[in-house]
Coordinates of C-alpha atoms and ligand atoms in Angstrom, one line a residue:
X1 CA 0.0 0.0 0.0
X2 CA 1.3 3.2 -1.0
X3 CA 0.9 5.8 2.7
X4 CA 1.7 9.7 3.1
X5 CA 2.6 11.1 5.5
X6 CA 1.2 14.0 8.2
X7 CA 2.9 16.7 9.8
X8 CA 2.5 18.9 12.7
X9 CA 5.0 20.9 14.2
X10 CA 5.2 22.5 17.9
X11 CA 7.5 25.2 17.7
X12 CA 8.9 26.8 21.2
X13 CA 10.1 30.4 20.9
X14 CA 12.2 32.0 23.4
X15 CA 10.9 35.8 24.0
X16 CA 13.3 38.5 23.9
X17 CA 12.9 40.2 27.5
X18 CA 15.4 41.5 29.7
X19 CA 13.5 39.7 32.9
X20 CA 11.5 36.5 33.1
X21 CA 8.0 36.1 32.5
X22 CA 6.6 36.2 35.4
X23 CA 9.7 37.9 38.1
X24 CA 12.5 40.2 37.5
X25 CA 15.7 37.8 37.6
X26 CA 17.6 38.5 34.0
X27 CA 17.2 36.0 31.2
X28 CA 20.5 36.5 30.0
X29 CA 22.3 33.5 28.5
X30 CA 25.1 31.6 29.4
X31 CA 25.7 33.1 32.9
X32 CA 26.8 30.9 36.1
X33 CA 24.6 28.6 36.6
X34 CA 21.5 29.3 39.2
X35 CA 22.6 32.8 39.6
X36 CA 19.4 34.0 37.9
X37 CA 16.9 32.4 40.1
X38 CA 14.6 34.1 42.8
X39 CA 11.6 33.0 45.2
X40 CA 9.1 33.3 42.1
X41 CA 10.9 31.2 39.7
X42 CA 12.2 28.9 42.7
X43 CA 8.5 28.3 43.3
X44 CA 8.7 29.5 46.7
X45 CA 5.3 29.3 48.9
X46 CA 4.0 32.2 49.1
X47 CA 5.9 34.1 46.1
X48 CA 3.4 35.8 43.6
X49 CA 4.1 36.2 39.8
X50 CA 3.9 39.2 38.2
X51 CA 3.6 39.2 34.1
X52 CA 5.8 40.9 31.8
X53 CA 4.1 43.3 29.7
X54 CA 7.1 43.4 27.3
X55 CA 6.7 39.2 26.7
X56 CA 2.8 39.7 26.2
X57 CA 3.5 42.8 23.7
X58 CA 5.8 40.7 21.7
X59 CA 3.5 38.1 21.8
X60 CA 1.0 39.5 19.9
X61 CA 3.0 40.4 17.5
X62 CA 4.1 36.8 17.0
X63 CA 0.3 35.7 16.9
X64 CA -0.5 38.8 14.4
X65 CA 2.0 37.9 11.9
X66 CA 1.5 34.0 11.5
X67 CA -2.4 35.3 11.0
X68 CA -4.0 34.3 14.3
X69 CA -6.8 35.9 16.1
X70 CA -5.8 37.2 19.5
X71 CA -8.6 36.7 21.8
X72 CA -9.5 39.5 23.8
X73 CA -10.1 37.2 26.6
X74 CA -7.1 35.2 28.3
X75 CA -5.8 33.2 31.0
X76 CA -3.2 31.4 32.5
X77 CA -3.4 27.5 33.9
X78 CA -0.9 25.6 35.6
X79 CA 0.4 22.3 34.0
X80 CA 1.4 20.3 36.5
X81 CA 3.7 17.3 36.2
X82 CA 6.1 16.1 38.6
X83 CA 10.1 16.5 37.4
X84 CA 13.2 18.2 38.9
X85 CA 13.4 20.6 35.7
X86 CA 9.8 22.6 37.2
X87 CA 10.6 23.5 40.7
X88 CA 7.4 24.5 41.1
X89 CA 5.9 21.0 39.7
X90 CA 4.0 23.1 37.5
X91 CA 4.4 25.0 34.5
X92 CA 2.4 28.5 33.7
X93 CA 1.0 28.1 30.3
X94 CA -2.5 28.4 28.8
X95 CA -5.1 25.5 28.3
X96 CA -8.4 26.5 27.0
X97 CA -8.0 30.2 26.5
X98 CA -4.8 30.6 24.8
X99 CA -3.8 34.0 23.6
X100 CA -4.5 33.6 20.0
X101 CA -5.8 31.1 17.5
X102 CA -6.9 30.5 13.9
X103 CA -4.2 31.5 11.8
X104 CA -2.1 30.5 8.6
X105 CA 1.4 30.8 8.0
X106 CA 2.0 30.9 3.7
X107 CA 5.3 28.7 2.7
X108 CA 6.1 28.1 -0.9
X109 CA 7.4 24.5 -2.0
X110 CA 8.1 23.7 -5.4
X111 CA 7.2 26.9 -6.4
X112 CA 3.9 26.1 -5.1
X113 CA 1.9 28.3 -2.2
X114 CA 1.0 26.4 0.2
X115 CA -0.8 27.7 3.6
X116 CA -0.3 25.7 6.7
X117 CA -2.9 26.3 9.0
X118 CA -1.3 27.8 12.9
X119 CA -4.1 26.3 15.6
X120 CA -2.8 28.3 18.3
X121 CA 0.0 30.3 19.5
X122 CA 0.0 30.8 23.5
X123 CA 2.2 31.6 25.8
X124 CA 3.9 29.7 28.6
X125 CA 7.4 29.5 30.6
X126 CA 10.2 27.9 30.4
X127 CA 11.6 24.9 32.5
X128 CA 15.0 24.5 34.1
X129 CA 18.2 22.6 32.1
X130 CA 19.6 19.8 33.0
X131 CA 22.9 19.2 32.7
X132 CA 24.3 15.6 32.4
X133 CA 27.6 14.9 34.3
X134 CA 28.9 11.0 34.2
X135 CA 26.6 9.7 36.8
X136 CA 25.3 12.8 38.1
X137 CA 22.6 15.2 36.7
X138 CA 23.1 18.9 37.8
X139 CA 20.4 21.5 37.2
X140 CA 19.9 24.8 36.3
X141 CA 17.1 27.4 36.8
X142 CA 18.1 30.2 34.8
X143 CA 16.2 29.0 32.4
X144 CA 13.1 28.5 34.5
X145 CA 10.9 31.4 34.1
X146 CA 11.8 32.7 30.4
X147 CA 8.7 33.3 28.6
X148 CA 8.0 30.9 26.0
X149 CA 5.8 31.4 22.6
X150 CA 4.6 27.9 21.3
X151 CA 2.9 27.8 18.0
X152 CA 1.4 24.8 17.1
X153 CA 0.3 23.9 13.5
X154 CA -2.5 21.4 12.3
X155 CA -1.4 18.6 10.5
X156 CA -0.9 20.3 7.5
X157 CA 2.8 19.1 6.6
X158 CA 3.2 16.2 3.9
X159 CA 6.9 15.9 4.1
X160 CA 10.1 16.4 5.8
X161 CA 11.2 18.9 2.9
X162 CA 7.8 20.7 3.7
X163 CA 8.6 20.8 7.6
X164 CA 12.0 22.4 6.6
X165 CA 10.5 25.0 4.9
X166 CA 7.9 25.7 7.4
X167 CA 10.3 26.3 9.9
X168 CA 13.0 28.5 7.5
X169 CA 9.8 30.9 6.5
X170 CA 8.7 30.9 10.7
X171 CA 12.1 31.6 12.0
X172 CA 12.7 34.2 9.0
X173 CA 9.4 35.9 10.0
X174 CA 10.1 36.2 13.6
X175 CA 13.7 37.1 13.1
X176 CA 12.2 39.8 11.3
X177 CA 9.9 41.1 13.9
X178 CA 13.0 40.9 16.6
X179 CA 11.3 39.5 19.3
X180 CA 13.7 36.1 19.9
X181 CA 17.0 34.8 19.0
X182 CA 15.6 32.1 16.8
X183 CA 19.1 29.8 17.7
X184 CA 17.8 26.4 17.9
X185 CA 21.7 25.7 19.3
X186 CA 21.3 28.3 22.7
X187 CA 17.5 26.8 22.8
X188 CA 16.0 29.9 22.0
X189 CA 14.1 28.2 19.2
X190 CA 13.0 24.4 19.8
X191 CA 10.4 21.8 18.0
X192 CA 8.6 18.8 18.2
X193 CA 7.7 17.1 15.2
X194 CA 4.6 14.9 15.1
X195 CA 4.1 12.2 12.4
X196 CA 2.1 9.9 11.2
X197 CA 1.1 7.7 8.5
X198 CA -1.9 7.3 6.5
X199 CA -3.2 5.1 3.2
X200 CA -2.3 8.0 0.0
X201 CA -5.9 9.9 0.1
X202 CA -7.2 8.8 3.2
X203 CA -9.0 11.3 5.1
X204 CA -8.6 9.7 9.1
X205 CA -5.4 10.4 10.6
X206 CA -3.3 7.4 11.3
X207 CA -1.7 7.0 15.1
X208 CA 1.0 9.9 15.4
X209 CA 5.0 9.9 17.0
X210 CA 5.9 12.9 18.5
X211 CA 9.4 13.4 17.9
X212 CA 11.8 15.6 20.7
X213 CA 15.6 16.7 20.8
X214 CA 16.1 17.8 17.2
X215 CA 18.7 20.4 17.3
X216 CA 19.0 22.0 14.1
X217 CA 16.3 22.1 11.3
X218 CA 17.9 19.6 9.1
X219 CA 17.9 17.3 12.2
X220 CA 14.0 17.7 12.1
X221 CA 13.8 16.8 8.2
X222 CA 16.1 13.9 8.7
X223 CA 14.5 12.5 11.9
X224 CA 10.8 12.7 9.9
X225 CA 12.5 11.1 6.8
X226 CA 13.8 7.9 9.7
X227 CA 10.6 8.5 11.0
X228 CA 8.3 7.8 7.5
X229 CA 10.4 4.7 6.9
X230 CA 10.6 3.0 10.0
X231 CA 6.6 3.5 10.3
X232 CA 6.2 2.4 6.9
X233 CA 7.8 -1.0 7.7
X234 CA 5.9 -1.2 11.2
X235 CA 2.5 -0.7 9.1
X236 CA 3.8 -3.2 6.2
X237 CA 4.5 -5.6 9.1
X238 CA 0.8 -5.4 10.2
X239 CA 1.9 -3.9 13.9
X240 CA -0.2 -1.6 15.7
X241 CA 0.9 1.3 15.9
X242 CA 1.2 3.2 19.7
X243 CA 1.3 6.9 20.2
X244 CA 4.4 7.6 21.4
X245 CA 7.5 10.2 22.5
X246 CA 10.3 9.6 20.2
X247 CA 14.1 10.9 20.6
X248 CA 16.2 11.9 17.5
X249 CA 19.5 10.3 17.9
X250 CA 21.4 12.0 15.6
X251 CA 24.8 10.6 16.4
X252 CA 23.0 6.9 15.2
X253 CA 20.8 8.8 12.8
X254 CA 17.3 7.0 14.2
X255 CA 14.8 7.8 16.7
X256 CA 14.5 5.7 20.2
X257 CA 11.2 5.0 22.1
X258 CA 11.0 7.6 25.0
X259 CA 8.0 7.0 26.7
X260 CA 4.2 6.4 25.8
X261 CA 2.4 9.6 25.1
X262 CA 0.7 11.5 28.2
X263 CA -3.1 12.5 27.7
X264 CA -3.8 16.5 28.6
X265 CA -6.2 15.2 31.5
X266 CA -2.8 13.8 33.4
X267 CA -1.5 17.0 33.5
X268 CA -4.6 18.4 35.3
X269 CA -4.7 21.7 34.1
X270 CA -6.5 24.5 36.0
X271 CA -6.6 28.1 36.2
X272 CA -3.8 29.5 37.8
X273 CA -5.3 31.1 40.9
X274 CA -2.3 33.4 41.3
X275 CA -2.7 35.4 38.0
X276 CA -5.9 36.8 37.1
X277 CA -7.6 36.5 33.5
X278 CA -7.0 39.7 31.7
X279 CA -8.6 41.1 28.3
X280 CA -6.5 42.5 25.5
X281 CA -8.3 46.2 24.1
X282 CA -8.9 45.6 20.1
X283 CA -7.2 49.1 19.9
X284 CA -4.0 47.3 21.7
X285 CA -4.2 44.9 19.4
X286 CA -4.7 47.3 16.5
X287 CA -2.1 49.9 18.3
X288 CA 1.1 46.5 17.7
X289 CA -0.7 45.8 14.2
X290 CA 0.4 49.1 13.1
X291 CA 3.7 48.7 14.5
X292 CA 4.8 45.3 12.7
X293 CA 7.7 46.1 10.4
X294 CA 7.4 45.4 6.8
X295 CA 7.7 41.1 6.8
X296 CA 9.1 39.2 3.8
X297 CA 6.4 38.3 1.7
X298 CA 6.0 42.5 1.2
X299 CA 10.0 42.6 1.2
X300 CA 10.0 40.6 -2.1
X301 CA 6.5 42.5 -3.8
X302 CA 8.3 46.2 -2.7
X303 CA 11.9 44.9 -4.0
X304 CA 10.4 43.5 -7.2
X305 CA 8.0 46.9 -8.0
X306 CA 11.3 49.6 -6.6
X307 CA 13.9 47.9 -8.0
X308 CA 13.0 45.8 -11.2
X309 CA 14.5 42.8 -9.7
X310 CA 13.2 38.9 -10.3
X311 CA 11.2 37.7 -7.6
X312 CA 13.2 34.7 -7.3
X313 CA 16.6 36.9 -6.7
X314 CA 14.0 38.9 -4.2
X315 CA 13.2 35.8 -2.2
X316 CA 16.5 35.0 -1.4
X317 CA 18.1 38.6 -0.5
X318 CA 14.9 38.5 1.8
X319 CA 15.5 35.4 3.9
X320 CA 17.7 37.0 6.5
X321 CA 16.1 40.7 7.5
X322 CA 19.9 41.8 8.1
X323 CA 20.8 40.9 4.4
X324 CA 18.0 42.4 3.5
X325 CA 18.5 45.9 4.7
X326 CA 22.0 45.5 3.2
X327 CA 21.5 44.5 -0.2
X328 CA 18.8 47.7 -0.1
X329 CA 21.4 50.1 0.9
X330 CA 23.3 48.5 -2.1
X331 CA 20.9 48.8 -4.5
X332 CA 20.1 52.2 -3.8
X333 CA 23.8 53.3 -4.3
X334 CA 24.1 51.7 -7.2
X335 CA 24.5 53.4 -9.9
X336 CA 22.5 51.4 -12.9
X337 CA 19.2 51.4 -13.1
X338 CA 19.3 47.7 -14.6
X339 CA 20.5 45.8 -10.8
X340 CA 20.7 42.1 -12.1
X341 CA 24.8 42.1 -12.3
X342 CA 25.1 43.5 -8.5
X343 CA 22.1 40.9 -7.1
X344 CA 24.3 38.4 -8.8
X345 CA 26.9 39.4 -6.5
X346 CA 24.7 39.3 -3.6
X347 CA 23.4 36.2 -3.8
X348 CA 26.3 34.4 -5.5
X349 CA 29.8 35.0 -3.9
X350 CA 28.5 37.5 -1.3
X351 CA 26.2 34.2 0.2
X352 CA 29.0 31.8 -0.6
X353 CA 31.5 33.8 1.4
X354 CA 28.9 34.4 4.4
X355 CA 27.8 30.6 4.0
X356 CA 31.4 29.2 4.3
X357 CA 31.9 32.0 7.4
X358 CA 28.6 31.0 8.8
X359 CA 27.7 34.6 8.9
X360 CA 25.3 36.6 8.0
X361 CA 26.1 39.0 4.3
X362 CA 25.7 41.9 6.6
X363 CA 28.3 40.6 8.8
X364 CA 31.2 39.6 6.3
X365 CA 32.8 43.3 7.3
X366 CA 32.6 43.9 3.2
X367 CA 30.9 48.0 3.1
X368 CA 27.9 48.9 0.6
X369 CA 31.3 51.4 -0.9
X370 CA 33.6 48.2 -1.2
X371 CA 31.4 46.1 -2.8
X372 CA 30.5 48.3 -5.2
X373 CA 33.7 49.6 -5.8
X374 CA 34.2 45.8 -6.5
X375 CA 31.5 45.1 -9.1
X376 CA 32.4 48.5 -11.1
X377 CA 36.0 47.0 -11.4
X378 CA 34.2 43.8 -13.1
X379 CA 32.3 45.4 -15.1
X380 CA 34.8 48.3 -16.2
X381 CA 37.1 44.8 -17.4
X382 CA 40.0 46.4 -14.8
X383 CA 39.9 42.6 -13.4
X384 CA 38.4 39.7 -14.3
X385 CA 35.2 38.0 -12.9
X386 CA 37.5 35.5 -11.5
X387 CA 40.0 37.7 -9.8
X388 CA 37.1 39.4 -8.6
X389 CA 36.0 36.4 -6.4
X390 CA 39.3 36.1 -5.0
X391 CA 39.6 39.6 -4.0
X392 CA 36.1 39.4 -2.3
X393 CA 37.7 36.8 -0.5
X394 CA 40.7 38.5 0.7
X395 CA 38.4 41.7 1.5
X396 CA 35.8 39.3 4.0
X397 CA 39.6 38.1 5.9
X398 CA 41.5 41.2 5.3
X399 CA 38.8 44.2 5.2
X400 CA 41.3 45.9 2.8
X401 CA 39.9 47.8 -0.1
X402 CA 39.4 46.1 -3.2
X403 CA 42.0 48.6 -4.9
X404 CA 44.4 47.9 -2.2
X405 CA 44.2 44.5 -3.3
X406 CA 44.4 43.9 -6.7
X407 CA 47.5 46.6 -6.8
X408 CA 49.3 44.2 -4.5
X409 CA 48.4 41.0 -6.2
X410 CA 48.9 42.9 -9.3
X411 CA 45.6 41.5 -10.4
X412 CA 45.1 44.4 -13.2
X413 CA 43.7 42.2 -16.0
X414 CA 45.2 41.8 -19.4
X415 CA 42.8 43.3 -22.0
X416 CA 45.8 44.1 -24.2
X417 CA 46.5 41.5 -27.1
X418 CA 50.3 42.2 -27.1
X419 CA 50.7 41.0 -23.7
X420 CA 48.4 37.9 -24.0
X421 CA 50.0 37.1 -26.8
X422 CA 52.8 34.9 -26.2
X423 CA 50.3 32.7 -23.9
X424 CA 47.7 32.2 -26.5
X425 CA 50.5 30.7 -28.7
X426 CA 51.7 28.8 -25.8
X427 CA 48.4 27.3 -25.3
X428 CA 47.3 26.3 -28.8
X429 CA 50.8 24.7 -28.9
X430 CA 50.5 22.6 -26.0
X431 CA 46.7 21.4 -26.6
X432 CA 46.6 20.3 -30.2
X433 CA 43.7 18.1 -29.6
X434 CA 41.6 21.1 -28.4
X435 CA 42.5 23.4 -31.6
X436 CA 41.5 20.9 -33.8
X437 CA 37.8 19.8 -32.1
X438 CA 37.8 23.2 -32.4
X439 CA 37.8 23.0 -36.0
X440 CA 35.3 20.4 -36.3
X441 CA 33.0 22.9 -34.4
X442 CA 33.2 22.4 -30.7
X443 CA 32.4 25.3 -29.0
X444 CA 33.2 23.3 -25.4
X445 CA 36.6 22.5 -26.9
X446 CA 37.3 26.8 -27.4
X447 CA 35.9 27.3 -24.3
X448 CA 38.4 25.2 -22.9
X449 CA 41.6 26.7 -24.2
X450 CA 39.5 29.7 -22.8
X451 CA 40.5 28.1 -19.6
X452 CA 44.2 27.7 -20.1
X453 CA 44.5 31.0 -20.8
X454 CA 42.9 31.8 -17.6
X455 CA 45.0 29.8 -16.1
X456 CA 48.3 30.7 -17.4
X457 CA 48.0 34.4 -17.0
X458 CA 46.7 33.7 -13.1
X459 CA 43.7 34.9 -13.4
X460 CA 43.9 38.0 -14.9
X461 CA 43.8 37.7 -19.1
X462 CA 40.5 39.1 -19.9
X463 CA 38.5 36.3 -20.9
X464 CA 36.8 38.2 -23.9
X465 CA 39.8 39.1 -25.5
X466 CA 41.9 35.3 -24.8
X467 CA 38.6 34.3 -26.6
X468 CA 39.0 36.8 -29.6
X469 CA 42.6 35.9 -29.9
X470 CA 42.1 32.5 -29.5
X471 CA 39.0 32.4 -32.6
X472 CA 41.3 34.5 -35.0
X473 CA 45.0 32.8 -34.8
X474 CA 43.5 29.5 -35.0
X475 CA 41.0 30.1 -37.9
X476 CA 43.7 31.9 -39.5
X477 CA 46.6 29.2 -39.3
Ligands
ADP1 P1 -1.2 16.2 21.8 O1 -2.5 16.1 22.5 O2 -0.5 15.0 21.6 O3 -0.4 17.4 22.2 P2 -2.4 17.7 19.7 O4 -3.7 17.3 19.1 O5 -2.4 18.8 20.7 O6 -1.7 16.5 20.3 O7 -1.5 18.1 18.5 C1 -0.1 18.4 18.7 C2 0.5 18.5 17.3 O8 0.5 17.3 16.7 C3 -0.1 19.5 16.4 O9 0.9 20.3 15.7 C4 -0.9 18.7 15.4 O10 -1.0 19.3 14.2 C5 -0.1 17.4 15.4 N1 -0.9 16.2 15.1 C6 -2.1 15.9 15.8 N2 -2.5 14.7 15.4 C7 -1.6 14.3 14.4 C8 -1.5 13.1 13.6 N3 -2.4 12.1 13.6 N4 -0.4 13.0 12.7 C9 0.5 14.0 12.7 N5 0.4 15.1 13.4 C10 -0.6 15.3 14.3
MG2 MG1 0.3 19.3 22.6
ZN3 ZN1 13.1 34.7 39.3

C-alpha cells in the first residue's frame, strides 16, 4: 500500500525580555549557573508572579504575523507534572484560553503556495536545564521562568522537505519582527515534530509519533525522513501502531522510544489562581498591528516593484532581515538602473562567502562602498570575474579595499592583445587536440583553451579578448 505522511510541528520560541515572564531575575544567556533564580521562579510558597508586559507585547505580534486571532479574553493555567526541571511541579501556560488562535502561515514548496494552518500560538514559561555529568545530573534554573511562545500547527505538513521549509519561512518571519533569537543551538528556538502515516488519500489520521531533541532544522527533516520509513515498515508488518515520544539520535541517525504519550487530562490543568484573567483592548491589538515592520512576503512584492529585480533573486536577499537591509542600501547606491549584475553578486559569492563564514552577508565586514567599488571594477574589465571572487575573499579576511588589493596582487587584468600574446601561442601549442575539435565545431573545446589562458595568466587575461585571440589565430593558421 502506498501511505503519506502527516505533519505537525510544535514550535517553542524564546521571548526577547530582559526579565523573566513572570519575576524580575535576567534571562541573559550563558551566565553561572542558578545565579538567575529568585523566590518566584524557585517556586517558593507564598511568592506571587507578576507578568511581563514586554513578553505579552511581543507576543501578539508573533500571533499577528503568523495570522492568528488574539482573543480578547485570556488566561493562564498551571500544567502540572512532577520533574526536577519545574521547581514549582508546574508550569504557567494556557489551556483552553490561549492568547490567540486560527491563523495560517504561507510557505512556498516547489514553487507552489501552500498555507499551513497555525491552531494556536500561546504563551507559557520555560523549565530548568539539566545538565548531564557522568553519573550525576546537575540542574539549572536560569532557564526556568523565560517566557516561552509555542505555536502549534495542524497537521498540514506532507513531508520532511515541507517541515523544513515551514520552519525556515517561521524563523525568517520572527527574526524579522526581533522578538527572539531564533538559535535552535542556545535553545532559543525548539520543535517537536509529530508524524504519522496514512493510506495516499485517506481522510482519518493514522496513530501519530511525536518526535523531541532535534537540534537544528535539518535534524528535524532527517529525523521525519527515519521516521516515514521506520513507520512504513511497522504498518507493512501489520503492527499496531502506539502513540508515542520519540528521541532523534542523531549521532546513530534513528529515533529511540521515549516514553508512551501522556493525555492532557494527566497534566490536570487548571486556572492559575495566582494570576488573574485579563482582556487584550482591540485598539491594543490594532495599536502593535500598526507597529509590525514590513515582513518578507511584502519585502519581495516592494523589492520587485522599486527595484526591477526577479522575484526569485528577491526571495532569497529577503531570507535574513539583516541581508536584506544591506542589499537595499546596495541597491540604492548603485549606480545602474538595470541591478541584475550586483544581485548576482549578492546572492552568488556575497552568500558563498557568508555561507562558508557561517555569517550573516551583513556581517562579512565587506561595506555597501567596497562592494561596489568591487562590481564596477568587473564590469569596467580592470579585473576579471575571477579575480574578482578572490579579491572578495581577501576583503571578508582582510577588510582591505578592493584597490588595495588587486594593486598588491597585481591582479590588473590583461585586456591588451600584445601581452596575452605569447600565452595564446603557448596554449594552442601545447593542446593540439583542443585546436583541432575546435575546428570540427566544438564550442566546449574553445571554451576550454579559454580556460588555459585563464590559467596561465593567473587569473587576470580578460576572458573576452583570450577568446577573440584564440577564434582568430586559430582560424587563421
Ligand atoms: P497532543 O494532544 O499529543 O499534544 P495535539 O492534538 O495537541 O496532540 O497536536 C499536537 C501537534 O500534533 C499539532 O501540531 C498537530 O497538528 C499534530 N498532530 C495531531 N495529530 C496528528 C497526527 N495524527 N499526525 C500528525 N500530526 C498530528
Ligand atoms: Mg500538545
Ligand atoms: Zn526569578
Amino acid at each position: 500500500m502506498e501511505y503519506e505522511a502527516v505533519i505537525g510541528l510544535e514550535v517553542h520560541l524564546h521571548l526577547k525580555t530582559k526579565t523573566k515572564a513572570f519575576c524580575g531575575c535576567s534571562t541573559e544567556f550563558g551566565r553561572e549557573p542558578n545565579s538567575q533564580v529568585c523566590p518566584v521562579c524557585l517556586g517558593f510558597p507564598g511568592a506571587l508572579p507578576v507578568f511581563n508586559k514586554t513578553a505579552l507585547e511581543s507576543a501578539i505580534k508573533v500571533a499577528l504575523a503568523m495570522n492568528c486571532k488574539v482573543q480578547a479574553y485570556t488566561k493562564f493555567d498551571r500544567k502540572n507534572y512532577f520533574y526536577p526541571d519545574l521547581p514549582k511541579n508546574y508550569q504557567i501556560s494556557q489551556y483552553d484560553l490561549p492568547l490567540s488562535k486560527d491563523g495560517f502561515l504561507e510557505i512556498e514548496s516547489d514553487s507552489k503556495v501552500k498555507w499551513i494552518r497555525i491552531r494556536r500560538v500561546h504563551m507559557e514559561e520555560d523549565a530548568g536545564k539539566f545538565i548531564h555529568q557522568g553519573q550525576v545530573t546537575l540542574i539549572d534554573y536560569n532557564r526556568a521562568g523565560i517566557p516561552l511562545l509555542e505555536i502549534v500547527s495542524e497537521p498540514d505538513i506532507s513531508s520532511p522537505q515541507e517541515a523544513y521549509i515551514y520552519l525556515t519561512t517561521l524563523k525568517s518571519t520572527i527574526e524579522y519582527l526581533d522578538v527572539s533569537d531564533c538559535d535552535m543551538e542556545k535553545g532559543s528556538l525548539r520543535c517537536d515534530a509529530n508524524i504519522s502515516l496514512r493510506p495516499k488519500g485517506a481522510d482519518n489520521l493514522g496513530v501519530k509519533t511525536e518526535l523531541k531533541n532535534m537540534n537544528s532544522f535539518k535534524a528535524v527533516k532527517d529525523a521525519l525522513a527515519y521516521e516515514i520509513r521506520r513507520q512504513t515498515e511497522s504498518l507493512e508488518s501489520g503492527k499496531k501502531m502506539s502513540q508515542e515520544t520519540r528521541l532523534w539520535d542523531a549521532k546513530e541517525a534513528k529515533t529511540i522510544a521515549m516514553r508512551t504519550k501522556e493525555d492532557a487530562q494527566d497534566y490536570r490543568y487548571f486556572p492559575d489562581p495566582d494570576l488573574t484573567p485579563f482582556l487584550i483592548q482591540a485598539e491594543e491589538i490594532e495599536r502593535i498591528k500598526k507597529s509590525l515592520p514590513e515582513l518578507p512576503k511584502a519585502k519581495v512584492l516592494r523589492f520587485v516593484k522599486e527595484y526591477g529585480i526577479a522575484e526569485y533573486d528577491a526571495k532569497i536577499l529577503v531570507l535574513s532581515k539583516k541581508d536584506a537591509e544591506y542589499a537595499e542600501l546596495c541597491m540604492r547606491a548603485y549606480p545602474q538602473k538595470e541591478k541584475k549584475t550586483l544581485v548576482n553578486w549578492l546572492i552568488g559569492p556575497m552568500l558563498a562567502e557568508a555561507n562558508a563564514k557561517g555569517c550573516a552577508v551583513a556581517e562579512l565586514g565587506v561595506s555597501v562602498a567596497d562592494l561596489l567599488e568591487l562590481v564596477r571594477l568587473v564590469e569596467t574589465d580592470v579585473i576579471s570575474n575571477l579575480s574578482a571572487k578572490a579579491v572578495l575573499s581577501e576583503m571578508v579576511q582582510t577588510h582591505k579595499t578592493p584597490n588595495d588589493i588587486i594593486k598588491e596582487k597585481n591582479l590588473i587584468q590583461i585586456s591588451d592583445s600584445a601581452a596575452l600574446s605569447s600565452i595564446i601561442d603557448e596554449v594552442i601549442r601545447n593542446n593540439p587536440k583542443s585546436v583541432a575539435d575546435f575546428k570540427t565545431g566544438k564550442v566546449n573545446a574553445l571554451m576550454f583553451l579559454v580556460g588555459q589562458v585563464m590559467k596561465a595568466s593567473g587569473g587576470k587575461a580578460n576572458p573576452k579578448t583570450a577568446q577573440e585571440m584564440l577564434k582568430g589565430r586559430i582560424n587563421n593558421a
